[in-house]
Coordinates of C-alpha atoms and ligand atoms in Angstrom, one line a residue:
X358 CA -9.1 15.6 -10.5
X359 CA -10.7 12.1 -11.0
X360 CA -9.0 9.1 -9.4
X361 CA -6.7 7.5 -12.0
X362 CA -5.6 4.0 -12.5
X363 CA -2.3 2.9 -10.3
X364 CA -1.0 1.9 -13.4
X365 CA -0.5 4.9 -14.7
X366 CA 1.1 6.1 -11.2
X367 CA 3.7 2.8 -11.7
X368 CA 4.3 2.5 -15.3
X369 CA 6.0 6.3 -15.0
X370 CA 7.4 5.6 -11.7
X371 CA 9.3 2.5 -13.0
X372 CA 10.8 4.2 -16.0
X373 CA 12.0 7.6 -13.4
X374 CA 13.4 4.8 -10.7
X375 CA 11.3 6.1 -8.1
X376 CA 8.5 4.0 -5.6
X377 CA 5.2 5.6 -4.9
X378 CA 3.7 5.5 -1.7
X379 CA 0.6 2.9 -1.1
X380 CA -0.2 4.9 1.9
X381 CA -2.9 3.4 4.2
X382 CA -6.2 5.1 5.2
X383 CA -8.1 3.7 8.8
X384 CA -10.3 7.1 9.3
X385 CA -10.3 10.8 8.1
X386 CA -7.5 12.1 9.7
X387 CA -4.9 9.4 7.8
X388 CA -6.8 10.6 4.8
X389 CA -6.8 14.2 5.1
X390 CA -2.9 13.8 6.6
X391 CA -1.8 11.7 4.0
X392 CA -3.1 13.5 0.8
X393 CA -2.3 17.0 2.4
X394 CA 1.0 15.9 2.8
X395 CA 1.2 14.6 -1.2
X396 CA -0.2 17.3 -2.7
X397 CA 2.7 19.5 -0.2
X398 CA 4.8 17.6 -2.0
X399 CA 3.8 17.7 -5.2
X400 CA 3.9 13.4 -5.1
X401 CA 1.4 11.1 -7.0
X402 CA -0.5 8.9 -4.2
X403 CA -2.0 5.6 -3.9
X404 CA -5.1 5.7 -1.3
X405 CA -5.1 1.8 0.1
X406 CA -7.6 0.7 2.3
X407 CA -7.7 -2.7 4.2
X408 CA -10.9 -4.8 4.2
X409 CA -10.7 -4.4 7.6
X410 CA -10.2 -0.9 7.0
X411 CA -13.4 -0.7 4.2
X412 CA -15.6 -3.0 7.5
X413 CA -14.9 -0.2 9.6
X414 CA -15.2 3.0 8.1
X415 CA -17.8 1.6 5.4
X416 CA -17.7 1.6 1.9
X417 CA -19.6 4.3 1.0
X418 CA -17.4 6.6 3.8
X419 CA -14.4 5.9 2.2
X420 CA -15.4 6.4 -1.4
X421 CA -17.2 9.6 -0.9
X422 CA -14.1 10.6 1.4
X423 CA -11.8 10.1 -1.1
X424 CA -13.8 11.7 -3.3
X425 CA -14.0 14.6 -1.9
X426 CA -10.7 14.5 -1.1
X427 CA -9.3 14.4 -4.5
X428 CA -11.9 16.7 -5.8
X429 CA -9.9 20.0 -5.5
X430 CA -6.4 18.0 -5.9
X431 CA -3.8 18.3 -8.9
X432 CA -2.2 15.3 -7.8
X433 CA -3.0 11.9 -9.4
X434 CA -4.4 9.8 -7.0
X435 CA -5.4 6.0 -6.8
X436 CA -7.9 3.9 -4.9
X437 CA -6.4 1.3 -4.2
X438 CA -7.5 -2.0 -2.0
X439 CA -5.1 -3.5 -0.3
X440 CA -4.7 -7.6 0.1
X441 CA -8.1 -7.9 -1.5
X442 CA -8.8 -11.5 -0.4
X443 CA -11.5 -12.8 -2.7
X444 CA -13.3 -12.2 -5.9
X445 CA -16.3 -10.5 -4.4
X446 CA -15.0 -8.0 -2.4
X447 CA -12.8 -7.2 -5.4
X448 CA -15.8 -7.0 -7.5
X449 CA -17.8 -4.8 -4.8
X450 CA -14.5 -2.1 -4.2
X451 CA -14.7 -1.6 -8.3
X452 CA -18.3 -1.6 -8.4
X453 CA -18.1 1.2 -6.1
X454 CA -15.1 3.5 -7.6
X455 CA -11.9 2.1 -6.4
X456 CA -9.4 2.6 -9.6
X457 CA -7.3 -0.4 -8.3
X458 CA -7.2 -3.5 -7.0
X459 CA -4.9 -5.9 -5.0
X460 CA -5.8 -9.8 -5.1
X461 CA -3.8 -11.4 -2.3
X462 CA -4.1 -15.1 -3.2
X463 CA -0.4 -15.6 -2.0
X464 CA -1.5 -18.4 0.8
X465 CA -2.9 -20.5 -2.2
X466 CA -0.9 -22.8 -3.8
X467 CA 0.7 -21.4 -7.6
X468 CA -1.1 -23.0 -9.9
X469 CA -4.3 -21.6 -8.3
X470 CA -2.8 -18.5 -7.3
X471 CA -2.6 -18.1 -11.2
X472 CA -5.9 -19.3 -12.1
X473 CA -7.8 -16.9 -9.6
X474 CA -5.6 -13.6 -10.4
X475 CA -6.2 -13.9 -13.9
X476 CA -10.1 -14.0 -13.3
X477 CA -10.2 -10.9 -11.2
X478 CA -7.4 -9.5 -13.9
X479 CA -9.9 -10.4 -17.1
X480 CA -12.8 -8.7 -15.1
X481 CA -10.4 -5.4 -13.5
X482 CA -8.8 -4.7 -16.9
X483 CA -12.5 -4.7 -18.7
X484 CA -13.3 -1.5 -16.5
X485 CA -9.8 -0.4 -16.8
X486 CA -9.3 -0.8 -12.8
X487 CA -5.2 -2.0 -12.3
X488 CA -4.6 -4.7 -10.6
X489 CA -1.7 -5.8 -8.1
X490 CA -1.2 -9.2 -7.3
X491 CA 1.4 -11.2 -4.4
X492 CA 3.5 -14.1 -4.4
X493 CA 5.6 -15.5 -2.0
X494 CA 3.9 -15.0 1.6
X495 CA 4.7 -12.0 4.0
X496 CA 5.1 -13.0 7.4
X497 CA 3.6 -10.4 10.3
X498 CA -0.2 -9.1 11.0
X499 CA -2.4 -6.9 9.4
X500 CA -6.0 -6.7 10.1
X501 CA -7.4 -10.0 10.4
X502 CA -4.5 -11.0 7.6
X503 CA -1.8 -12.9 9.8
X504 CA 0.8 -15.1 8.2
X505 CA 3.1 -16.9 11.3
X506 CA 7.1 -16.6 10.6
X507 CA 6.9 -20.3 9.6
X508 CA 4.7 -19.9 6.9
X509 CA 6.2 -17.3 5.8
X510 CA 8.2 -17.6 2.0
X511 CA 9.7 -15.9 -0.7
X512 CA 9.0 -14.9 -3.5
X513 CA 10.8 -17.8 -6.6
X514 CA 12.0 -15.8 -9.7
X515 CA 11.1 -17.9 -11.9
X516 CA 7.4 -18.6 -10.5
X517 CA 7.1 -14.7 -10.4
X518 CA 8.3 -14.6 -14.3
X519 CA 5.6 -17.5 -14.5
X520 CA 2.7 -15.6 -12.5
X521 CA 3.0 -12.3 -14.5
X522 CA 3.3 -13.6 -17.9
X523 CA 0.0 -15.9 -17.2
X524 CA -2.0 -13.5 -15.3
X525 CA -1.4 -10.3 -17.3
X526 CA -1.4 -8.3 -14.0
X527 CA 0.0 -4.5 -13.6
X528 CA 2.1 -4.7 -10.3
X529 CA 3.4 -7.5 -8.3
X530 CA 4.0 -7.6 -4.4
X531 CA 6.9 -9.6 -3.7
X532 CA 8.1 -11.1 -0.5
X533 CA 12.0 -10.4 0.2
X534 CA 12.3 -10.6 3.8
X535 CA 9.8 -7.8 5.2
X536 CA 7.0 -8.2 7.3
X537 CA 3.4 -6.4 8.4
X538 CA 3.4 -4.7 11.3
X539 CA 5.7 -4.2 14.0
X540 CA 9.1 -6.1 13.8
X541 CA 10.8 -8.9 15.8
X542 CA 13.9 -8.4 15.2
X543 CA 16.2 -6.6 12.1
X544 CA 14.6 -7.1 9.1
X545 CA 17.2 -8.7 6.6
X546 CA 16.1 -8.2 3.2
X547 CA 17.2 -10.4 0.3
X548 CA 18.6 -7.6 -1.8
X549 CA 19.8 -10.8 -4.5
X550 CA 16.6 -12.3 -4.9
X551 CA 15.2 -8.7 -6.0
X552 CA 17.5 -8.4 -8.4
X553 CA 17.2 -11.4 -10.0
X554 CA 13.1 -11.1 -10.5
X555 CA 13.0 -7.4 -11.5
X556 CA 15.8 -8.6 -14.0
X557 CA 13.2 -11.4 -15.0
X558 CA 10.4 -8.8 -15.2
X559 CA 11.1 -5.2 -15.9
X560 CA 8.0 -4.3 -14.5
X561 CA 6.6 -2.3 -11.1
X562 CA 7.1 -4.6 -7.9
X563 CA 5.8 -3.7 -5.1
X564 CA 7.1 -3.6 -0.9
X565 CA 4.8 -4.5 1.3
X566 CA 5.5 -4.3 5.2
X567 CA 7.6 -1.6 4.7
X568 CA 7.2 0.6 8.0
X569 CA 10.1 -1.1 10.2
X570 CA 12.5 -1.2 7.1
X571 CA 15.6 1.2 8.1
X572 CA 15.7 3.9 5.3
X573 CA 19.1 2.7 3.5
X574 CA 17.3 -0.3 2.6
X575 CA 13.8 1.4 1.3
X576 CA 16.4 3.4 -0.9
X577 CA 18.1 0.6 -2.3
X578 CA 15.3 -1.5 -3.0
X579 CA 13.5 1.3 -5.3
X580 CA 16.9 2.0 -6.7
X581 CA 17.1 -1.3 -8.0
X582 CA 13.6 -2.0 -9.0
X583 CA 10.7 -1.1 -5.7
X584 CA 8.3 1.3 -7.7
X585 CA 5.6 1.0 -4.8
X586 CA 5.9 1.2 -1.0
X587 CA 3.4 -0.1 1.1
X588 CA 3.4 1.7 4.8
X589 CA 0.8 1.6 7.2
X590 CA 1.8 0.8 10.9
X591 CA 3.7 4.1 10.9
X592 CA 1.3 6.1 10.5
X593 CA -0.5 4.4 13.0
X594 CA 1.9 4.6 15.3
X595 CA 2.7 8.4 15.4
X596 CA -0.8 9.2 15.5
X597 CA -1.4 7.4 18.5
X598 CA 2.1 7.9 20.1
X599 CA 0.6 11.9 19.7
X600 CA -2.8 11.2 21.2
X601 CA -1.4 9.3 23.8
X602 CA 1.0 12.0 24.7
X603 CA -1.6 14.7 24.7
X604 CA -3.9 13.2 27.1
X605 CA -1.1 11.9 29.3
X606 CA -0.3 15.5 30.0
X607 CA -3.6 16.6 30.1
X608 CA -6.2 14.2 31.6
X609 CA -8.8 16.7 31.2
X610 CA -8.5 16.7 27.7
X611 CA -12.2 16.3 26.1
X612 CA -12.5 17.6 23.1
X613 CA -11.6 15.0 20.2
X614 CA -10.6 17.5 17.6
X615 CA -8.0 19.3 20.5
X616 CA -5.9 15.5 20.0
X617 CA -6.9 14.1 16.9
X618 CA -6.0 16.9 15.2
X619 CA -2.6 16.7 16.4
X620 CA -2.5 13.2 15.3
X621 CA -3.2 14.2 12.1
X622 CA -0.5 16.5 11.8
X623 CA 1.9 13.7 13.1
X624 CA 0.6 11.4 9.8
X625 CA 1.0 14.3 7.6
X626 CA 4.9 14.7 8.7
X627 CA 5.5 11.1 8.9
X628 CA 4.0 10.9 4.7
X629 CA 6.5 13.6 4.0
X630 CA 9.1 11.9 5.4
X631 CA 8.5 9.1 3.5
X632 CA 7.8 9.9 0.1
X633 CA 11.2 12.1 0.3
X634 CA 12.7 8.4 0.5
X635 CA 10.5 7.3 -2.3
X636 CA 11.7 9.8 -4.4
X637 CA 8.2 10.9 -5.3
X638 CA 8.6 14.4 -4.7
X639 CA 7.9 16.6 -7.3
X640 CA 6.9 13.3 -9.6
X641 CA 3.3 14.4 -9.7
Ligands
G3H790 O1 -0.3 -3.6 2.9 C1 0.0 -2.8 3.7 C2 1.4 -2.7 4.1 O2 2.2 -3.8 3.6 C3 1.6 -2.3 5.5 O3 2.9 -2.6 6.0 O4 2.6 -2.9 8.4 O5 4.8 -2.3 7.5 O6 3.0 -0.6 7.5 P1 3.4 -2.1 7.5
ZN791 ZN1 0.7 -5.5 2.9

């Protein structure tokens, strides 16, 4: 199957109530883990990769990757970029194949937030590539993205009402009290403040910084509007909790495939596990 847009994905999650995994890919084995574990489950997938991500794999790896991952697959599948920071890396990921696109321009002030979504929108939509855009800012650290808890903010209502009518775009990452990475403390989401903007816009939202969220709380936030889940450190973690764990008990471990490949697997039950929260299941 070909990749599709992550519109498509989001438009039929949001009229099912059910979120869609934007599942994050850092080498092969989160990729083959990850989409193994969709197609298991019969669950549409968005691919993500970081520009971090993209740096270190390269571009051409993870397009012809995912390619030939989705060759065989009767999944739909997205390529997605995640917190796309400026116009041309945006313009080089669609150049190249990616089917999606996220412009992060949530540390810029909203007027110009606005002005520079709705470029890379104009320019995405022309190719028929989705795009997903933030507003408010997510505190934590992701690749070289960091945003320090005072800078952190959430996402206005009425500014996101503001942002989507001007900018036209297809999804919209909002900030309601998650962060990237690993958390401080509890995370306390603002359950009110998600209510009141997916009453404003009955549209897909998006949860980023999702891997620390307990479970009751990923379940009512796509009950009441979530139609995309972004995890990432997760995945990261079990893999390498797994490698570490195998070469702990045996030091004479050499062979890369005798621990990654157990990592893998780790990825590929931890994606199951979370697109059973997600409600994707059997969505594809
Ligand atoms: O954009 C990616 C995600 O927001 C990652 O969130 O650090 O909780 O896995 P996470
Ligand atoms: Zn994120």
């Amino acid at each position: 199957m070909d990749l599709v847009p992550m519109a498509d994905i989001l438009k039929k999650a949001d009229k099912e109530y059910y979120a869609v995994g934007g599942f994050n890919i850092n080498n092969m084995e989160f990729l083959q883990g990850i989409i193994w574990a969709a197609e298991e489950a019969k669950s549409p997938l968005i691919l993500q990769a970081s520009e971090g991500a993209i740096k270190y794999i390269g571009m051409d790896y993870v397009v012809n990757m995912v390619e030939a991952a989705v060759k065989e697959t009767e999944i739909p599948v997205a390529l997605h970029l995640d917190h796309g920071s400026n116009y041309d890396v945006i313009m080089d990921c669609i150049r190249n194949g990616f089917s999606s696109v996220m412009f992060d321009g949530s540390k810029y002030p909203l007027k110009q937030n606005i002005r520079l979504t709705k470029e890379i929108v104009k320019a995405a939509h022309s190719v028929g590539v989705t795009v997903e855009a933030e507003l408010g800012q997510i505190g934590g650290a992701e690749d070289d993205l960091e945003v320090d808890e005072k800078d952190a903010s959430f996402t206005e209502p009425d500014e996101a009402e503001e942002f989507v009518k001007k900018t036209g775009v297809d999804a919209l990452a909002i900030a309601i009290g998650t962060a990237h990475g690993v958390y401080k403390g509890k995370p306390e989401l603002d359950f009110k403040r998600l209510k009141e903007i997916k009453a404003r816009l009955d549209f897909p939202l998006v949860l980023h910084g999702a891997s620390g969220v307990p479970k009751k709380d990923v379940i009512r936030a796509v009950t009441m509007g979530i139609n995309k889940v972004n995890v990432n450190t997760a995945f990261q973690q079990v893999f390498t909790a797994k490698i570490r764990e195998l070469l702990d008990n045996e030091p004479e471990l050499y062979d890369p495939r005798k621990y990654c490949g157990p990592g893998r697997d780790a990825i590929k039950a931890k994606v199951k596990e979370k697109i059973k929260v997600l409600g994707s299941e059997n969505r594809a």
